[in-house]
Amino acid sequence: MAEAIAFYTLAVLILGLGVAVITTPKTVHSVVFLVLNFLCVAVLYVVLRAEFLAVIQVLVYAGGIVVLYLFVVMLVNLKRAPEAHEDPRRLARLGLALSGAVLLELAGIVVYSYGRVTPASAPAAAGPLTGAGNTEELGWLLYTDYLIPFEVASVLLLVAMVGAIVLARRES
Amino acid sequence: MLDTIVIPVLKIAVLLNAVLVAVTFMVLLERKVIAWAQSRLGPMRVGPYGVLQAIADPIKLLVKEDIRPVRADPMLFTLAPILSLVPALVVFAVVPFGGDELFYVTDINVGLLFIISVTSIGVYGIILAGWASNSKYPLLASLRASAQLISYEIAVTMTLVSVILTAGTLSMVGIVEAQQQSGLWFGFVQPVAFVLVFIGGLAETNRAPFDLPEAEQELTGGFHTEYSGMRFALFFLAEYANIIVISAVVTILFWGGWLRPFPNVEALAFLDLIPGWIWFFAKMFVFLYIFIWIRATLPRYRYDQLMRLGWKVLIPVAIGNIVLTGVVKVLL
């Protein structure tokens, strides 16, 4: 019961803040709404008992990446509103198509998984994972079963970093 | 009901008030210690030896006129001081002041990460304060401050990894218990990490010698130039609450939290007569004093020196320390 209340309150907050991010005229304000949105998502993870994920969400997204967004937004184009805000319907068709696709995908997942995972079997499937706290389990899985995806993601980030440095370097 | 709501809420209320009172006395202590370092007396007028100055200062700030610049962004100008104070207070939820359950609000299994991530939110208060003031010196100061915070946060977080490796847990209570089991405070196992975290802590709280964001001579006061009265007081509270957090975290991670000195020496068992929380506060007080002492002693860094120290010295040393800790841990 308490979990359901928490979930629906958070869901309303997350969606509301998400709408606020894209409708606020001032860019700095939308970045602030984005931070609040990420914090709410972190709380959602706590409700799902994934404390490690929640803390990392705050540390990496709210505390790291969005700070850099804020830097860019503050330093670039302080006076004028971005072009996208002047004509809100610029990419309306593409947006509609994309959100329709996401909606279809979500509906597909719901239809596909409905009745497959019963509430009784879900904790049983997760049974062996809950022993030592989810930080240890996550670390263990990342370095054993999911080693290759983990390494691929790391290399991807490294490539992005090298690319950024190459782009930012001054021509001598 | 009693265990899940009433007692935690009471603990939180006591803790919040204790922190806020501690902050006001910390300010008084700072004024006194710096005065003594400079052969002055410091505040002497209010109460015996100026002790009541700690109460007079907040009253003055509370009743002062609240001025908001016309060109400031109203929403963010109000939000910024709140965003900077709240994380500093939230962190205390996982700080254990003693081994007994009475002395901490909660002990979550990601305690240390929680502290790191919540303090990383505090930077928004500084950035937004500078931007929302719509004035050039605060903006410059807030850019400096946030660049400094982000750089040193990386160094501190990297260093904490080696402490986590040594302790084998992220829980704050667990880290102290690990020190009890090994019979050695981690300050002796990880001296390099202690120095790095303390330097990083000085930089993250914008304290001398890293107080460039508040350099009065260059920036007319820093990111809070346009703030007055209670809004300014909130930034002030946040800064000192952060100093208390850093002192508490250093005490817990490196100097055994509530453990007595030499927890493995039987001959000193009589020291256990003094309760653990007194040990904790005594150690914490030493670090608070060192914070002030450093401010009274060292001159300010230049900005490029500060960035060089952070990126070219602290971060490489921190990474080296992780590798060293890992190797030693595997070999032993």
Short mmCIF file of C-alpha atoms in Angstrom, two decimals:
data_model
loop_
_atom_site.label_atom_id
_atom_site.label_comp_id
_atom_site.label_asym_id
_atom_site.label_seq_id
_atom_site.Cartn_x
_atom_site.Cartn_y
_atom_site.Cartn_z
CA MET A 1 0.00 0.00 0.00
CA ALA A 2 2.68 2.46 1.08
CA GLU A 3 4.76 1.35 -1.87
CA ALA A 4 1.91 2.02 -4.29
CA ILE A 5 1.38 5.51 -2.86
CA ALA A 6 5.10 6.21 -3.13
CA PHE A 7 5.22 4.90 -6.68
CA TYR A 8 2.29 6.92 -7.99
CA THR A 9 3.40 10.12 -6.23
CA LEU A 10 6.85 9.72 -7.73
CA ALA A 11 5.47 8.85 -11.14
CA VAL A 12 3.37 12.04 -11.17
CA LEU A 13 6.37 14.08 -9.99
CA ILE A 14 8.73 12.57 -12.56
CA LEU A 15 6.32 13.09 -15.45
CA GLY A 16 5.38 16.59 -14.28
CA LEU A 17 9.02 17.62 -13.95
CA GLY A 18 9.75 16.04 -17.33
CA VAL A 19 7.05 18.21 -18.91
CA ALA A 20 8.42 21.23 -17.02
CA VAL A 21 11.91 20.56 -18.46
CA ILE A 22 10.72 20.85 -22.06
CA THR A 23 8.15 23.62 -21.61
CA THR A 24 10.03 26.13 -19.42
CA PRO A 25 11.11 29.15 -21.49
CA LYS A 26 14.39 29.73 -19.58
CA THR A 27 17.04 27.11 -20.27
CA VAL A 28 18.67 27.34 -16.84
CA HIS A 29 15.28 26.64 -15.24
CA SER A 30 14.82 23.55 -17.37
CA VAL A 31 18.21 22.26 -16.24
CA VAL A 32 17.12 22.72 -12.61
CA PHE A 33 13.90 20.80 -13.32
CA LEU A 34 16.01 18.08 -14.93
CA VAL A 35 18.06 17.75 -11.72
CA LEU A 36 14.87 17.47 -9.64
CA ASN A 37 13.59 14.89 -12.12
CA PHE A 38 16.75 12.79 -11.71
CA LEU A 39 16.48 13.02 -7.92
CA CYS A 40 12.91 11.71 -8.10
CA VAL A 41 14.07 8.83 -10.31
CA ALA A 42 16.70 8.05 -7.66
CA VAL A 43 13.97 7.88 -5.02
CA LEU A 44 12.06 5.51 -7.32
CA TYR A 45 15.12 3.22 -7.31
CA VAL A 46 15.13 3.31 -3.51
CA VAL A 47 11.47 2.24 -3.51
CA LEU A 48 12.53 -0.70 -5.71
CA ARG A 49 15.28 -1.52 -3.14
CA ALA A 50 18.14 -0.77 -5.52
CA GLU A 51 20.04 1.56 -3.16
CA PHE A 52 23.32 1.33 -5.02
CA LEU A 53 21.69 2.29 -8.31
CA ALA A 54 19.88 5.18 -6.60
CA VAL A 55 23.07 6.60 -5.12
CA ILE A 56 24.96 6.22 -8.39
CA GLN A 57 22.07 7.93 -10.21
CA VAL A 58 22.44 10.95 -7.93
CA LEU A 59 26.25 10.93 -8.08
CA VAL A 60 26.65 10.50 -11.84
CA TYR A 61 23.60 12.19 -13.35
CA ALA A 62 22.42 14.78 -10.84
CA GLY A 63 25.84 15.58 -9.37
CA GLY A 64 28.06 15.17 -12.41
CA ILE A 65 26.61 15.28 -15.89
CA VAL A 66 23.92 17.91 -15.30
CA VAL A 67 26.49 20.21 -13.64
CA LEU A 68 28.30 20.19 -16.98
CA TYR A 69 25.01 20.91 -18.79
CA LEU A 70 24.49 23.83 -16.47
CA PHE A 71 27.98 25.13 -17.21
CA VAL A 72 27.34 25.04 -20.94
CA VAL A 73 23.89 26.60 -20.65
CA MET A 74 25.19 29.37 -18.40
CA LEU A 75 28.20 30.23 -20.52
CA VAL A 76 26.74 29.89 -24.01
CA ASN A 77 23.99 32.20 -25.16
CA LEU A 78 23.14 33.85 -21.87
CA LYS A 79 20.69 36.36 -23.30
CA ARG A 80 18.75 34.78 -26.15
CA ALA A 81 16.35 31.84 -25.83
CA PRO A 82 17.34 28.81 -27.92
CA GLU A 83 15.77 28.54 -31.38
CA ALA A 84 13.81 25.45 -30.45
CA HIS A 85 11.90 27.56 -27.94
CA GLU A 86 10.95 30.21 -30.48
CA ASP A 87 9.11 27.75 -32.69
CA PRO A 88 7.85 24.95 -30.46
CA ARG A 89 6.23 23.09 -33.34
CA ARG A 90 9.38 22.89 -35.40
CA LEU A 91 9.85 19.15 -35.09
CA ALA A 92 6.29 18.25 -34.11
CA ARG A 93 5.90 15.42 -36.63
CA LEU A 94 9.17 13.73 -35.74
CA GLY A 95 8.34 14.07 -32.04
CA LEU A 96 4.91 12.54 -32.53
CA ALA A 97 6.38 9.64 -34.49
CA LEU A 98 9.07 9.01 -31.87
CA SER A 99 6.72 9.15 -28.91
CA GLY A 100 4.27 6.89 -30.78
CA ALA A 101 7.08 4.39 -31.31
CA VAL A 102 8.05 4.47 -27.63
CA LEU A 103 4.40 4.04 -26.62
CA LEU A 104 4.07 1.04 -28.96
CA GLU A 105 7.24 -0.47 -27.54
CA LEU A 106 6.02 -0.04 -23.96
CA ALA A 107 2.64 -1.53 -24.86
CA GLY A 108 4.45 -4.44 -26.52
CA ILE A 109 6.50 -5.09 -23.38
CA VAL A 110 3.40 -4.98 -21.18
CA VAL A 111 1.46 -7.36 -23.47
CA TYR A 112 4.45 -9.68 -23.81
CA SER A 113 5.31 -9.91 -20.13
CA TYR A 114 1.74 -9.88 -18.79
CA GLY A 115 1.15 -13.09 -16.92
CA ARG A 116 4.69 -14.37 -17.42
CA VAL A 117 6.20 -13.03 -14.23
CA THR A 118 3.84 -13.71 -11.37
CA PRO A 119 4.51 -11.74 -8.18
CA ALA A 120 5.32 -14.99 -6.39
CA SER A 121 7.99 -16.09 -8.83
CA ALA A 122 9.74 -12.73 -9.11
CA PRO A 123 11.36 -12.73 -5.65
CA ALA A 124 12.24 -16.40 -6.11
CA ALA A 125 14.08 -15.60 -9.34
CA ALA A 126 15.93 -12.80 -7.58
CA GLY A 127 16.54 -15.02 -4.56
CA PRO A 128 20.20 -15.95 -5.07
CA LEU A 129 21.04 -12.30 -5.73
CA THR A 130 19.93 -10.97 -2.37
CA GLY A 131 22.53 -12.13 0.07
CA ALA A 132 25.35 -9.72 0.61
CA GLY A 133 23.69 -6.42 -0.30
CA ASN A 134 23.32 -5.27 -3.85
CA THR A 135 26.64 -3.43 -4.19
CA GLU A 136 28.62 -6.66 -3.87
CA GLU A 137 26.22 -8.55 -6.12
CA LEU A 138 26.32 -5.87 -8.78
CA GLY A 139 30.13 -5.76 -8.72
CA TRP A 140 30.33 -9.53 -8.87
CA LEU A 141 27.94 -9.78 -11.83
CA LEU A 142 29.63 -6.94 -13.69
CA TYR A 143 33.01 -8.65 -13.53
CA THR A 144 31.78 -12.19 -14.28
CA ASP A 145 28.55 -12.71 -16.26
CA TYR A 146 28.40 -9.24 -17.81
CA LEU A 147 32.12 -8.61 -18.29
CA ILE A 148 31.95 -8.11 -22.06
CA PRO A 149 29.04 -5.60 -22.09
CA PHE A 150 30.78 -3.78 -19.23
CA GLU A 151 34.08 -3.56 -21.12
CA VAL A 152 32.31 -2.53 -24.34
CA ALA A 153 30.55 0.30 -22.46
CA SER A 154 33.88 1.41 -20.96
CA VAL A 155 35.55 1.47 -24.37
CA LEU A 156 32.60 3.44 -25.77
CA LEU A 157 33.02 6.07 -23.04
CA LEU A 158 36.76 6.18 -23.67
CA VAL A 159 36.16 6.72 -27.38
CA ALA A 160 33.75 9.57 -26.60
CA MET A 161 36.34 11.14 -24.29
CA VAL A 162 39.13 10.90 -26.87
CA GLY A 163 36.77 12.35 -29.48
CA ALA A 164 35.91 15.29 -27.23
CA ILE A 165 39.59 16.02 -26.61
CA VAL A 166 40.38 15.86 -30.34
CA LEU A 167 37.52 18.26 -31.11
CA ALA A 168 38.44 20.66 -28.32
CA ARG A 169 42.17 20.76 -29.07
CA ARG A 170 43.49 23.96 -30.55
CA GLU A 171 44.96 23.76 -34.04
CA SER A 172 48.63 24.58 -33.66
CA MET B 1 4.92 2.89 14.56
CA LEU B 2 7.10 4.08 17.44
CA ASP B 3 10.25 2.51 16.00
CA THR B 4 9.67 3.42 12.38
CA ILE B 5 8.35 6.98 12.67
CA VAL B 6 8.41 8.63 16.10
CA ILE B 7 11.98 7.80 17.18
CA PRO B 8 13.64 8.57 13.82
CA VAL B 9 11.77 11.89 13.59
CA LEU B 10 12.87 12.78 17.12
CA LYS B 11 16.46 11.85 16.29
CA ILE B 12 16.36 13.95 13.13
CA ALA B 13 14.94 16.94 15.04
CA VAL B 14 17.63 16.70 17.72
CA LEU B 15 20.36 16.22 15.13
CA LEU B 16 19.30 19.18 12.97
CA ASN B 17 19.16 21.51 15.96
CA ALA B 18 22.46 20.22 17.29
CA VAL B 19 24.15 20.81 13.94
CA LEU B 20 22.76 24.34 13.62
CA VAL B 21 23.83 25.25 17.17
CA ALA B 22 27.23 23.66 16.57
CA VAL B 23 27.62 25.83 13.48
CA THR B 24 27.02 29.06 15.39
CA PHE B 25 29.59 28.09 18.00
CA MET B 26 31.99 26.97 15.28
CA VAL B 27 31.84 30.52 13.90
CA LEU B 28 32.62 31.91 17.34
CA LEU B 29 35.49 29.44 17.76
CA GLU B 30 36.86 30.47 14.40
CA ARG B 31 36.77 34.17 15.29
CA LYS B 32 38.44 33.49 18.63
CA VAL B 33 41.18 31.18 17.29
CA ILE B 34 42.03 33.50 14.41
CA ALA B 35 42.13 36.42 16.84
CA TRP B 36 44.53 34.55 19.12
CA ALA B 37 46.68 33.60 16.13
CA GLN B 38 46.91 37.31 15.31
CA SER B 39 47.51 38.45 18.94
CA ARG B 40 44.02 39.90 19.30
CA LEU B 41 41.24 39.09 21.75
CA GLY B 42 38.39 38.49 19.31
CA PRO B 43 34.76 39.11 20.31
CA MET B 44 34.68 40.12 23.99
CA ARG B 45 31.58 42.33 24.41
CA VAL B 46 28.61 39.93 24.37
CA GLY B 47 28.62 37.70 27.44
CA PRO B 48 31.70 36.49 29.35
CA TYR B 49 34.66 36.32 26.92
CA GLY B 50 32.22 36.94 24.08
CA VAL B 51 30.59 33.51 24.39
CA LEU B 52 27.10 34.85 23.65
CA GLN B 53 28.35 36.29 20.35
CA ALA B 54 27.31 32.90 18.92
CA ILE B 55 23.69 33.83 19.70
CA ALA B 56 23.97 37.51 18.80
CA ASP B 57 25.25 36.80 15.28
CA PRO B 58 22.28 34.70 14.12
CA ILE B 59 19.82 37.20 15.64
CA LYS B 60 21.51 40.00 13.72
CA LEU B 61 21.30 38.01 10.48
CA LEU B 62 17.65 37.07 11.10
CA VAL B 63 16.42 40.62 11.59
CA LYS B 64 18.44 42.16 8.76
CA GLU B 65 16.64 43.46 5.70
CA ASP B 66 16.42 40.95 2.86
CA ILE B 67 17.52 42.60 -0.37
CA ARG B 68 16.95 41.07 -3.77
CA PRO B 69 18.54 42.72 -6.81
CA VAL B 70 15.97 43.88 -9.39
CA ARG B 71 17.67 42.06 -12.25
CA ALA B 72 18.03 38.79 -10.33
CA ASP B 73 16.13 35.67 -11.32
CA PRO B 74 13.55 35.43 -8.50
CA MET B 75 12.99 31.66 -8.50
CA LEU B 76 16.63 30.60 -8.61
CA PHE B 77 17.76 33.43 -6.31
CA THR B 78 15.49 31.95 -3.63
CA LEU B 79 16.26 28.35 -4.46
CA ALA B 80 20.07 28.59 -4.46
CA PRO B 81 20.68 29.04 -0.69
CA ILE B 82 18.22 26.24 0.04
CA LEU B 83 19.92 23.93 -2.46
CA SER B 84 23.23 24.60 -0.83
CA LEU B 85 22.12 24.05 2.79
CA VAL B 86 19.84 21.01 2.43
CA PRO B 87 22.47 18.52 1.15
CA ALA B 88 24.86 19.61 3.92
CA LEU B 89 22.22 18.73 6.53
CA VAL B 90 20.89 15.56 4.83
CA VAL B 91 24.33 13.97 4.98
CA PHE B 92 24.15 13.77 8.79
CA ALA B 93 21.48 11.06 8.42
CA VAL B 94 24.17 8.41 7.88
CA VAL B 95 26.90 9.79 10.16
CA PRO B 96 27.24 7.54 13.23
CA PHE B 97 28.27 9.47 16.35
CA GLY B 98 28.58 6.28 18.39
CA GLY B 99 28.37 2.51 18.10
CA ASP B 100 24.94 2.26 19.69
CA GLU B 101 21.86 2.55 17.50
CA LEU B 102 20.89 5.60 19.53
CA PHE B 103 23.70 7.63 17.99
CA TYR B 104 22.81 7.44 14.31
CA VAL B 105 19.61 8.04 12.36
CA THR B 106 20.15 5.18 9.94
CA ASP B 107 22.90 2.86 8.78
CA ILE B 108 22.39 2.08 5.09
CA ASN B 109 24.66 -0.33 3.26
CA VAL B 110 25.78 2.39 0.81
CA GLY B 111 26.44 5.02 3.50
CA LEU B 112 29.73 6.39 2.19
CA LEU B 113 28.44 6.60 -1.38
CA PHE B 114 25.35 8.37 -0.06
CA ILE B 115 27.56 11.02 1.54
CA ILE B 116 29.59 11.48 -1.64
CA SER B 117 26.55 11.75 -3.88
CA VAL B 118 24.51 14.06 -1.65
CA THR B 119 27.41 16.46 -1.15
CA SER B 120 27.84 16.55 -4.93
CA ILE B 121 24.36 18.12 -5.14
CA GLY B 122 25.54 21.07 -3.02
CA VAL B 123 27.44 22.54 -5.98
CA TYR B 124 24.12 23.59 -7.58
CA GLY B 125 23.54 26.07 -4.78
CA ILE B 126 26.82 27.80 -5.60
CA ILE B 127 26.45 27.78 -9.40
CA LEU B 128 22.85 28.94 -9.34
CA ALA B 129 23.54 31.64 -6.73
CA GLY B 130 26.18 33.14 -8.99
CA TRP B 131 24.04 32.93 -12.08
CA ALA B 132 20.78 34.08 -10.51
CA SER B 133 22.40 37.19 -8.99
CA ASN B 134 22.86 38.48 -12.54
CA SER B 135 26.02 40.28 -11.58
CA LYS B 136 29.52 39.71 -12.90
CA TYR B 137 31.62 39.05 -9.80
CA PRO B 138 29.27 36.44 -8.36
CA LEU B 139 29.13 34.71 -11.76
CA LEU B 140 32.94 34.57 -11.97
CA ALA B 141 33.16 33.34 -8.40
CA SER B 142 30.56 30.67 -8.91
CA LEU B 143 32.36 29.38 -12.00
CA ARG B 144 35.59 29.22 -10.03
CA ALA B 145 33.88 27.51 -7.13
CA SER B 146 32.15 24.90 -9.21
CA ALA B 147 35.26 24.09 -11.25
CA GLN B 148 37.17 23.71 -7.99
CA LEU B 149 34.47 21.55 -6.39
CA ILE B 150 34.18 19.21 -9.36
CA SER B 151 37.96 18.78 -9.69
CA TYR B 152 38.53 18.02 -6.03
CA GLU B 153 35.44 15.83 -5.83
CA ILE B 154 37.07 13.47 -8.35
CA ALA B 155 40.26 13.31 -6.27
CA VAL B 156 38.38 12.71 -3.00
CA THR B 157 36.08 10.07 -4.47
CA MET B 158 39.05 8.25 -6.03
CA THR B 159 40.83 8.30 -2.69
CA LEU B 160 37.79 6.98 -0.85
CA VAL B 161 37.84 3.93 -3.15
CA SER B 162 41.07 2.79 -1.49
CA VAL B 163 39.47 3.22 1.94
CA ILE B 164 36.48 1.17 0.79
CA LEU B 165 38.89 -1.51 -0.46
CA THR B 166 40.58 -1.61 2.94
CA ALA B 167 37.33 -1.74 4.90
CA GLY B 168 35.43 -4.02 2.52
CA THR B 169 32.16 -2.21 3.17
CA LEU B 170 30.37 1.03 2.31
CA SER B 171 28.41 1.26 5.55
CA MET B 172 29.70 3.98 7.90
CA VAL B 173 29.13 1.80 10.97
CA GLY B 174 30.72 -1.12 9.11
CA ILE B 175 33.86 0.91 8.38
CA VAL B 176 34.39 1.68 12.08
CA GLU B 177 33.72 -1.95 12.97
CA ALA B 178 36.29 -3.02 10.38
CA GLN B 179 38.83 -0.79 12.18
CA GLN B 180 37.89 -2.38 15.48
CA GLN B 181 38.43 -5.86 14.02
CA SER B 182 41.77 -5.04 12.44
CA GLY B 183 42.79 -3.34 15.70
CA LEU B 184 44.21 -0.39 13.81
CA TRP B 185 42.77 2.94 12.78
CA PHE B 186 42.81 3.30 8.99
CA GLY B 187 44.77 6.55 9.40
CA PHE B 188 47.81 4.34 10.03
CA VAL B 189 46.96 1.92 7.22
CA GLN B 190 46.11 4.64 4.66
CA PRO B 191 48.07 7.76 5.64
CA VAL B 192 48.24 8.99 2.04
CA ALA B 193 44.49 8.64 1.64
CA PHE B 194 43.95 10.61 4.85
CA VAL B 195 46.08 13.51 3.65
CA LEU B 196 44.35 13.51 0.25
CA VAL B 197 40.86 13.46 1.74
CA PHE B 198 41.71 16.24 4.16
CA ILE B 199 43.18 18.47 1.44
CA GLY B 200 40.22 17.67 -0.79
CA GLY B 201 37.89 18.48 2.09
CA LEU B 202 39.52 21.89 2.53
CA ALA B 203 39.05 22.57 -1.16
CA GLU B 204 35.47 21.30 -1.31
CA THR B 205 34.38 23.51 1.56
CA ASN B 206 36.09 26.52 -0.08
CA ARG B 207 38.33 27.02 2.93
CA ALA B 208 41.71 28.68 3.06
CA PRO B 209 44.16 28.07 1.41
CA PHE B 210 41.63 27.15 -1.29
CA ASP B 211 39.14 29.97 -0.64
CA LEU B 212 39.44 31.50 -4.11
CA PRO B 213 35.67 31.54 -4.68
CA GLU B 214 35.38 33.92 -1.73
CA ALA B 215 38.50 35.97 -2.35
CA GLU B 216 37.31 39.36 -1.10
CA GLN B 217 40.19 41.22 -2.70
CA GLU B 218 39.41 40.00 -6.22
CA LEU B 219 35.72 39.17 -6.21
CA THR B 220 34.14 41.47 -3.61
CA GLY B 221 32.98 38.52 -1.56
CA GLY B 222 32.32 35.72 -4.00
CA PHE B 223 29.20 33.99 -5.26
CA HIS B 224 27.08 35.38 -2.40
CA THR B 225 27.94 39.05 -2.96
CA GLU B 226 24.32 39.95 -3.75
CA TYR B 227 22.88 38.01 -0.82
CA SER B 228 22.05 39.58 2.51
CA GLY B 229 20.35 38.76 5.78
CA MET B 230 19.01 35.26 6.26
CA ARG B 231 19.66 34.14 2.69
CA PHE B 232 23.35 34.91 3.19
CA ALA B 233 23.18 33.14 6.54
CA LEU B 234 22.00 29.97 4.79
CA PHE B 235 25.17 29.89 2.67
CA PHE B 236 27.17 30.52 5.81
CA LEU B 237 25.40 27.67 7.60
CA ALA B 238 25.99 25.38 4.64
CA GLU B 239 29.71 26.11 4.58
CA TYR B 240 30.18 25.40 8.27
CA ALA B 241 27.87 22.39 8.22
CA ASN B 242 30.06 21.02 5.42
CA ILE B 243 33.17 21.57 7.53
CA ILE B 244 31.54 19.59 10.34
CA VAL B 245 30.60 16.85 7.84
CA ILE B 246 34.18 16.61 6.53
CA SER B 247 35.57 16.46 10.08
CA ALA B 248 33.08 13.75 11.02
CA VAL B 249 33.78 11.72 7.87
CA VAL B 250 37.56 11.97 8.36
CA THR B 251 37.12 10.89 11.99
CA ILE B 252 35.04 7.89 10.98
CA LEU B 253 37.09 6.75 8.01
CA PHE B 254 40.59 7.26 9.36
CA TRP B 255 40.60 7.81 13.12
CA GLY B 256 38.31 5.07 14.37
CA GLY B 257 35.06 7.00 14.87
CA TRP B 258 33.88 6.28 18.39
CA LEU B 259 36.71 3.80 19.18
CA ARG B 260 39.19 4.61 21.93
CA PRO B 261 42.87 5.07 21.00
CA PHE B 262 44.70 1.78 20.37
CA PRO B 263 41.55 -0.38 20.32
CA ASN B 264 43.65 -3.57 20.29
CA VAL B 265 45.82 -2.83 23.37
CA GLU B 266 44.32 -4.54 26.42
CA ALA B 267 46.31 -2.43 28.89
CA LEU B 268 44.41 0.68 27.79
CA ALA B 269 40.97 -0.89 28.35
CA PHE B 270 40.30 1.63 31.15
CA LEU B 271 39.87 4.23 28.40
CA ASP B 272 36.57 2.51 27.56
CA LEU B 273 35.17 4.14 30.71
CA ILE B 274 34.82 7.26 28.59
CA PRO B 275 31.80 6.71 26.35
CA GLY B 276 32.36 6.35 22.61
CA TRP B 277 30.53 9.51 21.58
CA ILE B 278 32.90 11.60 23.68
CA TRP B 279 35.86 10.09 21.83
CA PHE B 280 34.05 10.84 18.58
CA PHE B 281 33.41 14.50 19.41
CA ALA B 282 36.94 14.94 20.79
CA LYS B 283 38.47 13.68 17.53
CA MET B 284 36.04 15.71 15.46
CA PHE B 285 36.92 18.83 17.44
CA VAL B 286 40.61 18.32 16.65
CA PHE B 287 39.83 18.41 12.93
CA LEU B 288 37.55 21.43 13.29
CA TYR B 289 40.41 23.17 15.06
CA ILE B 290 42.88 22.19 12.31
CA PHE B 291 40.52 23.68 9.72
CA ILE B 292 40.64 27.02 11.53
CA TRP B 293 44.34 26.75 12.28
CA ILE B 294 45.11 26.26 8.57
CA ARG B 295 43.01 29.30 7.70
CA ALA B 296 44.92 31.42 10.19
CA THR B 297 48.29 30.16 8.93
CA LEU B 298 48.43 29.60 5.19
CA PRO B 299 48.13 32.20 2.41
CA ARG B 300 45.73 31.67 -0.49
CA TYR B 301 46.65 29.60 -3.55
CA ARG B 302 46.63 31.12 -7.02
CA TYR B 303 43.91 29.73 -9.30
CA ASP B 304 46.23 27.92 -11.73
CA GLN B 305 48.20 26.44 -8.81
CA LEU B 306 44.95 25.19 -7.34
CA MET B 307 43.91 23.46 -10.56
CA ARG B 308 47.39 22.04 -11.08
CA LEU B 309 47.42 20.63 -7.55
CA GLY B 310 44.02 19.02 -8.05
CA TRP B 311 44.47 17.46 -11.47
CA LYS B 312 48.20 16.81 -11.68
CA VAL B 313 49.03 15.86 -8.10
CA LEU B 314 46.02 14.70 -6.09
CA ILE B 315 44.26 12.62 -8.78
CA PRO B 316 47.37 10.68 -9.92
CA VAL B 317 48.38 10.04 -6.29
CA ALA B 318 44.83 8.87 -5.54
CA ILE B 319 44.88 6.43 -8.49
CA GLY B 320 48.32 5.18 -7.43
CA ASN B 321 46.98 4.66 -3.94
CA ILE B 322 44.10 2.54 -5.26
CA VAL B 323 46.51 0.34 -7.24
CA LEU B 324 48.85 0.01 -4.24
CA THR B 325 45.97 -0.87 -1.91
CA GLY B 326 44.69 -3.46 -4.37
CA VAL B 327 48.11 -5.09 -4.76
CA VAL B 328 48.75 -5.18 -1.01
CA LYS B 329 45.26 -6.54 -0.38
CA VAL B 330 45.79 -9.37 -2.91
CA LEU B 331 49.28 -10.22 -1.58
CA LEU B 332 48.23 -10.34 2.09
#
